[in-house]
Amino acid sequence: AYTRLQPTPSALQDTPVRQVVVGLTHAAALTDSGVVQWGATDAVVPAEAQQPGQVVQLAAGEFYTVALTQDGRVLAWCVKG
């Protein structure tokens, strides 16, 4: 069964978004303030990904999000559908 994504979080109101990625049950946005994730998920975005300027690119799969940091490291976290 599919779950509807929740509306875009208020954390993104009036915030420039650099990139948006979408998985099967979640979405994530890269902003100047860090990564914001929402939808049918109980995943916790790593604290490092929530820091301004740390993440430069995002990718998402069915149940995961991956972030490339400014110094070339990869952060990944799973979500539950």
Short mmCIF file of N, CA and C in Angstrom, two decimals:
data_model
loop_
_atom_site.label_atom_id
_atom_site.label_comp_id
_atom_site.label_asym_id
_atom_site.label_seq_id
_atom_site.Cartn_x
_atom_site.Cartn_y
_atom_site.Cartn_z
N ALA A 1 0.85 -1.18 0.00
CA ALA A 1 0.00 0.00 0.00
C ALA A 1 0.89 1.24 0.00
N TYR A 2 0.47 2.22 -0.73
CA TYR A 2 1.21 3.47 -0.80
C TYR A 2 0.64 4.48 0.19
N THR A 3 1.50 5.31 0.69
CA THR A 3 1.11 6.35 1.63
C THR A 3 1.31 7.69 0.96
N ARG A 4 0.36 8.58 1.14
CA ARG A 4 0.50 9.92 0.57
C ARG A 4 1.56 10.70 1.32
N LEU A 5 2.35 11.45 0.59
CA LEU A 5 3.33 12.31 1.23
C LEU A 5 2.61 13.45 1.94
N GLN A 6 3.16 13.85 3.04
CA GLN A 6 2.63 15.00 3.75
C GLN A 6 2.97 16.25 2.95
N PRO A 7 2.24 17.33 3.17
CA PRO A 7 2.57 18.58 2.47
C PRO A 7 3.99 19.02 2.77
N THR A 8 4.52 19.85 1.90
CA THR A 8 5.86 20.38 2.10
C THR A 8 5.95 21.01 3.48
N PRO A 9 7.00 20.71 4.22
CA PRO A 9 7.10 21.24 5.58
C PRO A 9 7.22 22.75 5.61
N SER A 10 6.73 23.34 6.67
CA SER A 10 6.81 24.79 6.82
C SER A 10 8.25 25.27 6.91
N ALA A 11 9.18 24.36 7.21
CA ALA A 11 10.60 24.71 7.27
C ALA A 11 11.11 25.22 5.92
N LEU A 12 10.38 24.93 4.84
CA LEU A 12 10.82 25.37 3.51
C LEU A 12 10.17 26.67 3.06
N GLN A 13 9.25 27.18 3.83
CA GLN A 13 8.61 28.44 3.44
C GLN A 13 9.63 29.56 3.45
N ASP A 14 9.66 30.31 2.38
CA ASP A 14 10.58 31.45 2.24
C ASP A 14 12.05 31.04 2.30
N THR A 15 12.35 29.79 1.97
CA THR A 15 13.72 29.29 1.96
C THR A 15 14.09 28.87 0.54
N PRO A 16 15.16 29.44 -0.01
CA PRO A 16 15.59 29.01 -1.34
C PRO A 16 15.99 27.53 -1.33
N VAL A 17 15.49 26.79 -2.30
CA VAL A 17 15.78 25.37 -2.41
C VAL A 17 16.72 25.16 -3.59
N ARG A 18 17.82 24.46 -3.35
CA ARG A 18 18.82 24.20 -4.40
C ARG A 18 18.51 22.93 -5.18
N GLN A 19 17.92 21.93 -4.49
CA GLN A 19 17.66 20.65 -5.13
C GLN A 19 16.57 19.92 -4.37
N VAL A 20 15.74 19.17 -5.09
CA VAL A 20 14.72 18.31 -4.48
C VAL A 20 14.88 16.91 -5.07
N VAL A 21 14.84 15.90 -4.19
CA VAL A 21 14.87 14.50 -4.64
C VAL A 21 13.69 13.78 -4.02
N VAL A 22 13.21 12.75 -4.72
CA VAL A 22 12.02 12.04 -4.26
C VAL A 22 12.25 10.54 -4.32
N GLY A 23 11.95 9.86 -3.22
CA GLY A 23 11.96 8.41 -3.16
C GLY A 23 10.52 7.91 -3.26
N LEU A 24 10.31 6.66 -2.98
CA LEU A 24 8.97 6.10 -3.06
C LEU A 24 8.04 6.70 -2.01
N THR A 25 8.54 6.88 -0.80
CA THR A 25 7.68 7.33 0.29
C THR A 25 8.20 8.57 1.00
N HIS A 26 9.19 9.24 0.43
CA HIS A 26 9.74 10.41 1.08
C HIS A 26 10.28 11.39 0.04
N ALA A 27 10.55 12.61 0.49
CA ALA A 27 11.17 13.63 -0.34
C ALA A 27 12.18 14.37 0.53
N ALA A 28 13.19 14.94 -0.12
CA ALA A 28 14.20 15.71 0.61
C ALA A 28 14.58 16.92 -0.24
N ALA A 29 14.91 18.00 0.45
CA ALA A 29 15.31 19.22 -0.23
C ALA A 29 16.65 19.69 0.34
N LEU A 30 17.51 20.17 -0.54
CA LEU A 30 18.77 20.77 -0.15
C LEU A 30 18.58 22.28 -0.15
N THR A 31 18.78 22.89 1.00
CA THR A 31 18.64 24.34 1.14
C THR A 31 19.96 24.92 1.63
N ASP A 32 20.02 26.22 1.70
CA ASP A 32 21.22 26.87 2.25
C ASP A 32 21.41 26.51 3.72
N SER A 33 20.34 26.08 4.38
CA SER A 33 20.40 25.73 5.80
C SER A 33 20.70 24.25 6.03
N GLY A 34 20.74 23.45 4.98
CA GLY A 34 20.99 22.02 5.10
C GLY A 34 19.88 21.21 4.45
N VAL A 35 19.80 19.94 4.81
CA VAL A 35 18.82 19.02 4.21
C VAL A 35 17.56 18.98 5.07
N VAL A 36 16.41 19.06 4.40
CA VAL A 36 15.11 18.92 5.05
C VAL A 36 14.44 17.72 4.40
N GLN A 37 13.93 16.79 5.19
CA GLN A 37 13.28 15.59 4.64
C GLN A 37 11.87 15.48 5.21
N TRP A 38 10.94 14.99 4.37
CA TRP A 38 9.56 14.83 4.83
C TRP A 38 8.89 13.70 4.08
N GLY A 39 7.68 13.37 4.49
CA GLY A 39 6.90 12.31 3.86
C GLY A 39 6.64 11.18 4.83
N ALA A 40 6.35 10.02 4.28
CA ALA A 40 6.04 8.83 5.08
C ALA A 40 7.33 8.20 5.54
N THR A 41 7.95 8.79 6.52
CA THR A 41 9.26 8.33 6.96
C THR A 41 9.48 8.61 8.43
N ASP A 42 10.21 7.75 9.06
CA ASP A 42 10.64 8.04 10.43
C ASP A 42 12.16 8.10 10.49
N ALA A 43 12.79 8.29 9.34
CA ALA A 43 14.25 8.38 9.29
C ALA A 43 14.71 9.70 9.90
N VAL A 44 15.87 9.67 10.47
CA VAL A 44 16.48 10.88 11.03
C VAL A 44 17.60 11.30 10.09
N VAL A 45 17.52 12.52 9.61
CA VAL A 45 18.58 13.05 8.76
C VAL A 45 19.81 13.27 9.65
N PRO A 46 20.98 12.77 9.23
CA PRO A 46 22.18 12.95 10.06
C PRO A 46 22.41 14.43 10.38
N ALA A 47 22.86 14.69 11.60
CA ALA A 47 23.07 16.07 12.04
C ALA A 47 24.00 16.82 11.09
N GLU A 48 25.01 16.14 10.58
CA GLU A 48 25.95 16.80 9.67
C GLU A 48 25.26 17.31 8.41
N ALA A 49 24.26 16.56 7.93
CA ALA A 49 23.54 16.97 6.72
C ALA A 49 22.62 18.15 6.98
N GLN A 50 22.33 18.43 8.24
CA GLN A 50 21.45 19.53 8.58
C GLN A 50 22.22 20.83 8.81
N GLN A 51 23.55 20.79 8.71
CA GLN A 51 24.37 21.97 8.90
C GLN A 51 24.52 22.74 7.59
N PRO A 52 24.44 24.05 7.65
CA PRO A 52 24.57 24.86 6.43
C PRO A 52 25.88 24.61 5.69
N GLY A 53 25.79 24.44 4.38
CA GLY A 53 26.96 24.33 3.53
C GLY A 53 27.67 22.99 3.51
N GLN A 54 27.24 22.03 4.31
CA GLN A 54 27.92 20.74 4.36
C GLN A 54 27.59 19.87 3.14
N VAL A 55 26.35 19.87 2.70
CA VAL A 55 25.91 19.00 1.61
C VAL A 55 25.85 19.81 0.31
N VAL A 56 26.36 19.22 -0.77
CA VAL A 56 26.35 19.91 -2.07
C VAL A 56 25.45 19.23 -3.09
N GLN A 57 25.06 17.97 -2.82
CA GLN A 57 24.19 17.27 -3.77
C GLN A 57 23.47 16.13 -3.05
N LEU A 58 22.24 15.86 -3.51
CA LEU A 58 21.41 14.77 -2.96
C LEU A 58 21.03 13.78 -4.05
N ALA A 59 20.75 12.57 -3.63
CA ALA A 59 20.15 11.55 -4.49
C ALA A 59 19.21 10.74 -3.60
N ALA A 60 18.19 10.15 -4.21
CA ALA A 60 17.25 9.34 -3.44
C ALA A 60 16.88 8.09 -4.22
N GLY A 61 16.65 7.03 -3.48
CA GLY A 61 16.14 5.80 -4.04
C GLY A 61 14.81 5.50 -3.39
N GLU A 62 14.31 4.31 -3.60
CA GLU A 62 13.01 3.95 -3.04
C GLU A 62 12.90 4.27 -1.56
N PHE A 63 13.87 3.80 -0.77
CA PHE A 63 13.78 3.93 0.68
C PHE A 63 15.05 4.52 1.30
N TYR A 64 15.79 5.32 0.56
CA TYR A 64 17.02 5.89 1.12
C TYR A 64 17.30 7.25 0.50
N THR A 65 18.14 8.01 1.19
CA THR A 65 18.63 9.29 0.71
C THR A 65 20.15 9.28 0.86
N VAL A 66 20.84 9.85 -0.11
CA VAL A 66 22.30 9.91 -0.10
C VAL A 66 22.70 11.37 -0.31
N ALA A 67 23.70 11.81 0.44
CA ALA A 67 24.17 13.19 0.33
C ALA A 67 25.68 13.20 0.09
N LEU A 68 26.12 14.04 -0.82
CA LEU A 68 27.54 14.27 -1.08
C LEU A 68 27.93 15.52 -0.33
N THR A 69 28.97 15.44 0.51
CA THR A 69 29.40 16.59 1.28
C THR A 69 30.42 17.41 0.50
N GLN A 70 30.65 18.60 0.98
CA GLN A 70 31.58 19.51 0.29
C GLN A 70 33.00 18.98 0.24
N ASP A 71 33.36 18.10 1.18
CA ASP A 71 34.71 17.54 1.17
C ASP A 71 34.78 16.14 0.55
N GLY A 72 33.71 15.75 -0.18
CA GLY A 72 33.74 14.51 -0.95
C GLY A 72 33.28 13.26 -0.23
N ARG A 73 32.81 13.39 1.00
CA ARG A 73 32.30 12.22 1.71
C ARG A 73 30.85 11.97 1.32
N VAL A 74 30.39 10.74 1.54
CA VAL A 74 29.01 10.36 1.24
C VAL A 74 28.31 10.00 2.54
N LEU A 75 27.15 10.60 2.76
CA LEU A 75 26.29 10.27 3.90
C LEU A 75 25.06 9.57 3.33
N ALA A 76 24.59 8.54 4.01
CA ALA A 76 23.40 7.82 3.54
C ALA A 76 22.54 7.45 4.73
N TRP A 77 21.22 7.49 4.53
CA TRP A 77 20.31 7.06 5.59
C TRP A 77 19.08 6.44 4.95
N CYS A 78 18.51 5.48 5.67
CA CYS A 78 17.35 4.73 5.19
C CYS A 78 16.08 5.33 5.76
N VAL A 79 15.01 5.11 5.04
CA VAL A 79 13.69 5.50 5.52
C VAL A 79 12.81 4.26 5.53
N LYS A 80 11.80 4.30 6.34
CA LYS A 80 10.85 3.18 6.37
C LYS A 80 9.60 3.62 5.63
N GLY A 81 9.14 2.78 4.71
CA GLY A 81 7.96 3.10 3.95
C GLY A 81 6.79 2.70 4.68
#
